[in-house]
mmCIF file of C-alpha atoms in Angstrom:
data_model
loop_
_atom_site.group_PDB
_atom_site.id
_atom_site.type_symbol
_atom_site.label_atom_id
_atom_site.label_comp_id
_atom_site.label_asym_id
_atom_site.label_seq_id
_atom_site.Cartn_x
_atom_site.Cartn_y
_atom_site.Cartn_z
ATOM 1 C CA UNK R 1 12.649 -15.990 -18.260
ATOM 2 C CA UNK R 2 12.120 -12.207 -15.978
ATOM 3 C CA UNK R 3 15.741 -9.581 -16.043
ATOM 4 C CA UNK R 4 16.743 -7.198 -13.900
ATOM 5 C CA UNK R 5 19.478 -5.417 -14.884
ATOM 6 C CA UNK R 6 21.399 -2.668 -12.832
ATOM 7 C CA UNK R 7 24.024 0.097 -14.082
ATOM 8 C CA UNK R 8 25.679 -0.051 -10.250
ATOM 9 C CA UNK R 9 29.311 2.834 -9.823
ATOM 10 C CA UNK R 10 31.969 2.519 -8.731
ATOM 11 C CA UNK R 11 30.392 4.132 -5.499
ATOM 12 C CA UNK R 12 27.979 1.285 -5.745
ATOM 13 C CA UNK R 13 25.427 3.632 -6.470
ATOM 14 C CA UNK R 14 22.602 2.647 -9.382
ATOM 15 C CA UNK R 15 23.839 4.258 -12.495
ATOM 16 C CA UNK R 16 20.519 2.573 -14.018
ATOM 17 C CA UNK R 17 17.698 0.209 -13.753
ATOM 18 C CA UNK R 18 15.631 -1.871 -16.186
ATOM 19 C CA UNK R 19 13.234 -4.941 -15.804
ATOM 20 C CA UNK R 20 12.267 -7.618 -18.926
ATOM 21 C CA UNK R 21 11.283 -10.718 -19.823
ATOM 22 C CA UNK R 22 12.497 -13.085 -22.063
ATOM 23 C CA UNK R 23 12.134 -12.384 -26.234
ATOM 24 C CA UNK R 24 12.835 -16.212 -26.669
ATOM 25 C CA UNK R 25 10.775 -18.967 -28.120
ATOM 26 C CA UNK R 26 7.424 -17.536 -27.617
ATOM 27 C CA UNK R 27 7.974 -14.630 -24.539
ATOM 28 C CA UNK R 28 6.579 -11.621 -24.783
ATOM 29 C CA UNK R 29 9.422 -9.398 -23.436
ATOM 30 C CA UNK R 30 7.416 -8.912 -20.634
ATOM 31 C CA UNK R 31 8.786 -9.274 -17.124
ATOM 32 C CA UNK R 32 7.237 -12.510 -14.802
ATOM 33 C CA UNK R 33 8.392 -11.691 -11.017
ATOM 34 C CA UNK R 34 6.014 -12.484 -9.437
ATOM 35 C CA UNK R 35 4.566 -8.979 -6.811
ATOM 36 C CA UNK R 36 5.648 -10.129 -3.710
ATOM 37 C CA UNK R 37 9.210 -10.822 -4.319
ATOM 38 C CA UNK R 38 9.611 -7.262 -7.380
ATOM 39 C CA UNK R 39 10.692 -5.039 -4.608
ATOM 40 C CA UNK R 40 13.120 -7.427 -3.629
ATOM 41 C CA UNK R 41 15.157 -7.414 -7.044
ATOM 42 C CA UNK R 42 17.263 -4.020 -5.987
ATOM 43 C CA UNK R 43 17.467 -5.661 -2.849
ATOM 44 C CA UNK R 44 18.900 -8.808 -4.537
ATOM 45 C CA UNK R 45 21.677 -7.625 -7.126
ATOM 46 C CA UNK R 46 23.034 -4.610 -4.302
ATOM 47 C CA UNK R 47 23.173 -7.418 -1.977
ATOM 48 C CA UNK R 48 25.505 -9.406 -4.635
ATOM 49 C CA UNK R 49 27.880 -7.033 -4.397
ATOM 50 C CA UNK R 50 30.235 -8.313 -1.894
ATOM 51 C CA UNK R 51 30.209 -11.089 -4.205
ATOM 52 C CA UNK R 52 31.044 -10.146 -6.443
ATOM 53 C CA UNK R 53 33.842 -8.077 -4.841
ATOM 54 C CA UNK R 54 35.577 -11.277 -3.352
ATOM 55 C CA UNK R 55 35.434 -12.359 -7.049
ATOM 56 C CA UNK R 56 36.266 -10.053 -9.133
ATOM 57 C CA UNK R 57 40.365 -9.728 -7.309
ATOM 58 C CA UNK R 58 40.253 -14.123 -7.967
ATOM 59 C CA UNK R 59 39.556 -13.819 -11.108
ATOM 60 C CA UNK R 60 41.030 -11.318 -14.330
ATOM 61 C CA UNK R 61 38.257 -11.696 -16.502
ATOM 62 C CA UNK R 62 35.404 -8.824 -17.139
ATOM 63 C CA UNK R 63 32.484 -11.398 -17.231
ATOM 64 C CA UNK R 64 32.183 -13.403 -13.941
ATOM 65 C CA UNK R 65 30.063 -15.494 -14.602
ATOM 66 C CA UNK R 66 26.909 -16.328 -11.804
ATOM 67 C CA UNK R 67 27.942 -14.936 -8.491
ATOM 68 C CA UNK R 68 24.831 -15.615 -6.359
ATOM 69 C CA UNK R 69 21.440 -17.220 -5.439
ATOM 70 C CA UNK R 70 19.361 -16.075 -4.061
ATOM 71 C CA UNK R 71 16.370 -18.623 -3.612
ATOM 72 C CA UNK R 72 15.673 -19.539 -7.333
ATOM 73 C CA UNK R 73 16.794 -16.078 -8.958
ATOM 74 C CA UNK R 74 20.525 -16.159 -10.013
ATOM 75 C CA UNK R 75 23.108 -13.089 -10.639
ATOM 76 C CA UNK R 76 24.898 -12.233 -13.431
ATOM 77 C CA UNK R 77 27.943 -9.343 -13.409
ATOM 78 C CA UNK R 78 30.103 -7.786 -16.283
ATOM 79 C CA UNK R 79 32.912 -6.060 -14.811
ATOM 80 C CA UNK R 80 33.807 -2.390 -17.126
ATOM 81 C CA UNK R 81 37.830 -0.786 -16.168
ATOM 82 C CA UNK R 82 36.651 1.173 -14.633
ATOM 83 C CA UNK R 83 35.264 -0.559 -12.093
ATOM 84 C CA UNK R 84 31.632 0.179 -13.049
ATOM 85 C CA UNK R 85 29.814 -3.319 -12.201
ATOM 86 C CA UNK R 86 26.752 -4.714 -14.825
ATOM 87 C CA UNK R 87 24.463 -6.361 -12.787
ATOM 88 C CA UNK R 88 21.604 -9.832 -14.323
ATOM 89 C CA UNK R 89 19.483 -10.873 -12.647
ATOM 90 C CA UNK R 90 17.782 -13.288 -13.637
ATOM 91 C CA UNK R 91 13.965 -16.095 -13.189
ATOM 92 C CA UNK R 92 13.990 -19.384 -14.486
ATOM 93 C CA UNK R 93 10.432 -19.274 -15.515
ATOM 94 C CA UNK R 94 8.283 -21.666 -12.938
ATOM 95 C CA UNK R 95 5.652 -23.049 -15.681
ATOM 96 C CA UNK R 96 5.826 -26.146 -16.344
ATOM 97 C CA UNK R 97 5.293 -27.850 -19.611
ATOM 98 C CA UNK R 98 2.061 -29.647 -20.874
ATOM 99 C CA UNK R 99 3.438 -32.304 -23.535
ATOM 100 C CA UNK R 100 6.815 -34.396 -23.621
ATOM 101 C CA UNK R 101 7.522 -32.337 -26.803
ATOM 102 C CA UNK R 102 7.423 -29.166 -25.357
ATOM 103 C CA UNK R 103 9.198 -30.519 -22.793
ATOM 104 C CA UNK R 104 12.095 -31.814 -24.100
ATOM 105 C CA UNK R 105 12.653 -28.372 -25.844
ATOM 106 C CA UNK R 106 12.322 -26.275 -22.683
ATOM 107 C CA UNK R 107 15.302 -28.468 -21.999
ATOM 108 C CA UNK R 108 17.335 -27.119 -23.891
ATOM 109 C CA UNK R 109 16.000 -23.298 -24.393
ATOM 110 C CA UNK R 110 18.040 -20.655 -22.551
ATOM 111 C CA UNK R 111 15.199 -20.361 -20.489
ATOM 112 C CA UNK R 112 15.199 -23.593 -18.259
ATOM 113 C CA UNK R 113 18.351 -23.683 -17.526
ATOM 114 C CA UNK R 114 20.303 -21.017 -16.163
ATOM 115 C CA UNK R 115 23.344 -21.882 -15.516
ATOM 116 C CA UNK R 116 23.729 -24.195 -18.810
ATOM 117 C CA UNK R 117 26.217 -22.911 -21.356
ATOM 118 C CA UNK R 118 24.279 -21.302 -23.425
ATOM 119 C CA UNK R 119 22.517 -19.149 -21.137
ATOM 120 C CA UNK R 120 26.029 -17.799 -19.989
ATOM 121 C CA UNK R 121 27.228 -17.309 -23.616
ATOM 122 C CA UNK R 122 23.967 -15.381 -23.887
ATOM 123 C CA UNK R 123 24.149 -12.797 -21.390
ATOM 124 C CA UNK R 124 28.082 -13.142 -22.314
ATOM 125 C CA UNK R 125 26.373 -11.085 -25.335
ATOM 126 C CA UNK R 126 24.391 -9.238 -23.790
ATOM 127 C CA UNK R 127 27.020 -7.960 -21.622
ATOM 128 C CA UNK R 128 29.421 -7.574 -25.086
ATOM 129 C CA UNK R 129 26.432 -5.427 -26.616
ATOM 130 C CA UNK R 130 25.382 -3.009 -23.717
ATOM 131 C CA UNK R 131 29.537 -2.729 -22.731
ATOM 132 C CA UNK R 132 29.505 -0.355 -25.887
ATOM 133 C CA UNK R 133 26.766 0.864 -25.342
ATOM 134 C CA UNK R 134 28.345 1.906 -22.376
ATOM 135 C CA UNK R 135 31.589 3.025 -23.891
ATOM 136 C CA UNK R 136 29.187 5.623 -26.265
ATOM 137 C CA UNK R 137 27.988 6.470 -23.129
ATOM 138 C CA UNK R 138 30.010 7.462 -20.811
ATOM 139 C CA UNK R 139 32.385 9.497 -23.906
ATOM 140 C CA UNK R 140 30.267 12.109 -24.231
ATOM 141 C CA UNK R 141 31.774 15.209 -22.951
ATOM 142 C CA UNK R 142 27.527 15.270 -20.523
ATOM 143 C CA UNK R 143 28.368 12.025 -18.563
ATOM 144 C CA UNK R 144 30.182 13.314 -16.089
ATOM 145 C CA UNK R 145 31.748 9.523 -13.515
ATOM 146 C CA UNK R 146 28.712 7.706 -11.252
ATOM 147 C CA UNK R 147 26.026 9.512 -13.332
ATOM 148 C CA UNK R 148 22.899 7.932 -13.290
ATOM 149 C CA UNK R 149 22.040 7.302 -17.300
ATOM 150 C CA UNK R 150 18.609 8.482 -17.642
ATOM 151 C CA UNK R 151 18.684 8.422 -21.912
ATOM 152 C CA UNK R 152 15.958 7.194 -23.643
ATOM 153 C CA UNK R 153 18.053 5.835 -26.628
ATOM 154 C CA UNK R 154 20.145 3.893 -23.239
ATOM 155 C CA UNK R 155 17.709 2.165 -22.007
ATOM 156 C CA UNK R 156 16.089 1.694 -25.770
ATOM 157 C CA UNK R 157 19.665 0.307 -27.057
ATOM 158 C CA UNK R 158 19.627 -1.999 -23.797
ATOM 159 C CA UNK R 159 16.069 -2.993 -24.399
ATOM 160 C CA UNK R 160 16.798 -4.064 -27.584
ATOM 161 C CA UNK R 161 20.471 -5.681 -26.568
ATOM 162 C CA UNK R 162 17.490 -7.483 -24.381
ATOM 163 C CA UNK R 163 15.887 -8.559 -27.366
ATOM 164 C CA UNK R 164 18.467 -10.156 -28.868
ATOM 165 C CA UNK R 165 20.221 -12.000 -26.842
ATOM 166 C CA UNK R 166 17.579 -13.547 -24.005
#
């Protein structure tokens, strides 16, 4: 499965973007978005903000699960108390298994079903780790609200959380 993660500020401005692939079940951690669709990731994530705003007032939760779908891409959302949005675009892999043994194993993997409870729990844990890193970054005296995050340490911690859970 391929992932595109974005943090969107209170004025709907991008604060951080990171693209990665699954590291589970033999994945190499490289995003496998089709080249013609790669430039659409930012558009899909930002177009889902309307759905996020509808869902956020109906639910009192910070983790909103899957809020939007665009063809075979799913967008999950996590809201902070300061209305910063963590958006994760996840696209299930389209490769077909070659044997029946791997088919039964792949049907239970996180990458096989983007709306399964196991996938939602993995994404929730990823968002929890990202939220912890975000709070530490936002508490820095050098950080201002709606400022783009350019820290290589922040990027490395996001990549480590993605590798750990997704």
